[in-house]
Structures are given as structure tokens and as C-alpha cells.
C-alpha atoms as a printed R data frame, in Angstrom:
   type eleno elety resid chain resno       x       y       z
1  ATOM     1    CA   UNK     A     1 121.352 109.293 127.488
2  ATOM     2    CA   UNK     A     2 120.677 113.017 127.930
3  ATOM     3    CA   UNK     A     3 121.263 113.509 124.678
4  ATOM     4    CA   UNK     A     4 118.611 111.771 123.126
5  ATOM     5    CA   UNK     A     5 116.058 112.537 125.884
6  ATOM     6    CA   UNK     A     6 117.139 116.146 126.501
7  ATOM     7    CA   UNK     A     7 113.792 117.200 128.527
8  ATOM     8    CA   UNK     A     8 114.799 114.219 131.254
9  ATOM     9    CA   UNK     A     9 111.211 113.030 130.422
10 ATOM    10    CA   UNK     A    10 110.349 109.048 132.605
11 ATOM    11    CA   UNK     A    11 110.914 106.396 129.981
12 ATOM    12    CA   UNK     A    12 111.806 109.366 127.223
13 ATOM    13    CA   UNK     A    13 108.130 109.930 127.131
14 ATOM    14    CA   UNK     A    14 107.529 113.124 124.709
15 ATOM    15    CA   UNK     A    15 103.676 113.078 124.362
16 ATOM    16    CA   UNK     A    16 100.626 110.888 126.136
17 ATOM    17    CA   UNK     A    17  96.545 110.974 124.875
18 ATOM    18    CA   UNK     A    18  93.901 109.643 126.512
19 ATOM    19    CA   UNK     A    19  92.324 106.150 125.129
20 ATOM    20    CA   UNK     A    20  89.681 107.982 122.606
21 ATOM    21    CA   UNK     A    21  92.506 110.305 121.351
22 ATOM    22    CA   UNK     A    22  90.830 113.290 121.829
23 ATOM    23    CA   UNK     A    23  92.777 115.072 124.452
24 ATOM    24    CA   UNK     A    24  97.046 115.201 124.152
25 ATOM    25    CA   UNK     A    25  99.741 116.581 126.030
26 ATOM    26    CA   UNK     A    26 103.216 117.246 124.269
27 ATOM    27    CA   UNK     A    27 106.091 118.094 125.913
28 ATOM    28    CA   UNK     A    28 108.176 118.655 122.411
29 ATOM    29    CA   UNK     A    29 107.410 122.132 120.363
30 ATOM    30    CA   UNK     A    30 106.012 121.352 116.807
31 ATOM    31    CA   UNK     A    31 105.385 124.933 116.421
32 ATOM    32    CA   UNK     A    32 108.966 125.924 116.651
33 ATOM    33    CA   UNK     A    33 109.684 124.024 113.331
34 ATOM    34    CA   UNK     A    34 106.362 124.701 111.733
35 ATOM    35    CA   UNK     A    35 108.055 126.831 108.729
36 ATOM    36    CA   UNK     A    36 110.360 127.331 106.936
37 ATOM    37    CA   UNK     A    37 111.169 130.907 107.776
38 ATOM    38    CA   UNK     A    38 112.265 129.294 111.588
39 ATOM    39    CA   UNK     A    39 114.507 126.569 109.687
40 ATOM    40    CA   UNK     A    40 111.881 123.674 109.477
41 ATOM    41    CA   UNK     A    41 108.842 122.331 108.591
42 ATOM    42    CA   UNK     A    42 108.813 119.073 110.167
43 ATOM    43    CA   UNK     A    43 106.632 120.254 113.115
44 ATOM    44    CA   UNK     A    44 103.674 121.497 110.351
45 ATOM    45    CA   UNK     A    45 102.619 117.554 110.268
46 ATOM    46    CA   UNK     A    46 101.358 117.100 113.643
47 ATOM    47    CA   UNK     A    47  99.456 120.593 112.918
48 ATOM    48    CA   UNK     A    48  98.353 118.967 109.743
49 ATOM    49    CA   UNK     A    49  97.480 115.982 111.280
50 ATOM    50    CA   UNK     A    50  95.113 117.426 114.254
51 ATOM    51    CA   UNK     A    51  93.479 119.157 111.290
52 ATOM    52    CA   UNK     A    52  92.743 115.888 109.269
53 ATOM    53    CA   UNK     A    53  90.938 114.273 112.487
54 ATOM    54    CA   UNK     A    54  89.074 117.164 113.400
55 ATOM    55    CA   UNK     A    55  87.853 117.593 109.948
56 ATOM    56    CA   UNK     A    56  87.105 113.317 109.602
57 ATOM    57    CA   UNK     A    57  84.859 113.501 112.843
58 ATOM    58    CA   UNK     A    58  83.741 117.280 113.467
59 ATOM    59    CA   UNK     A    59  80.353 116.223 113.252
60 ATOM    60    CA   UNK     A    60  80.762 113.942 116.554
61 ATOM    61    CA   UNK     A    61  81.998 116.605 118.154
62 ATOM    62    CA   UNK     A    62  78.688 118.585 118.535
């Protein structure tokens, strides 16, 4: 229905990454609900998230 896939998205489809997961497209807006100040927080965990992997394999990334 369109209003549980608002953006009309193929197959609801909100986010793709290639096979080694190091490249992502999102078509949602974590950062809009990254705080609470703008009413929610539940976007902060994909920012924390991103964080966590960098930090688990920044030194294969040189």
C-alpha cells in the first residue's frame, strides 16, 4: 500500500549495498530523527552503526 511504502520505492526497497558492504544507498533519512531536539533518535543507530564498522576495519581501509 502507499502507506507503508510512501517513497513508491520497486518491491518497498528503502536501502541496497554492494556485496562487501562498503558502499550504501538509502533512500529513507536517518538524519532527520537523529535527536532528540527533531523528535527522535531512532535514526542515530544507523549513524552509530557506520561508526562501529569503520572503527572494526579502518585499518583495511588504507
Amino acid at each position: 500500500s502507499e502507506e507503508s511504502n510512501p517513497n513508491g520505492s520497486k518491491e518497498a526497497i528503502a536501502g541496497i549495498c554492494n556485496k562487501d558492504g562498503n558502499i550504501l544507498g538509502m533512500m529513507p533519512h536517518p538524519e532527520r530523527a537523529s535527536e532528540h531536539l527533531l523528535g527522535s533518535e531512532d535514526g542515530r543507530l544507523i549513524f552509530e552503526s557506520i561508526i562501529r564498522r569503520v572503527e572494526k576495519t579502518k585499518d583495511n581501509l588504507r
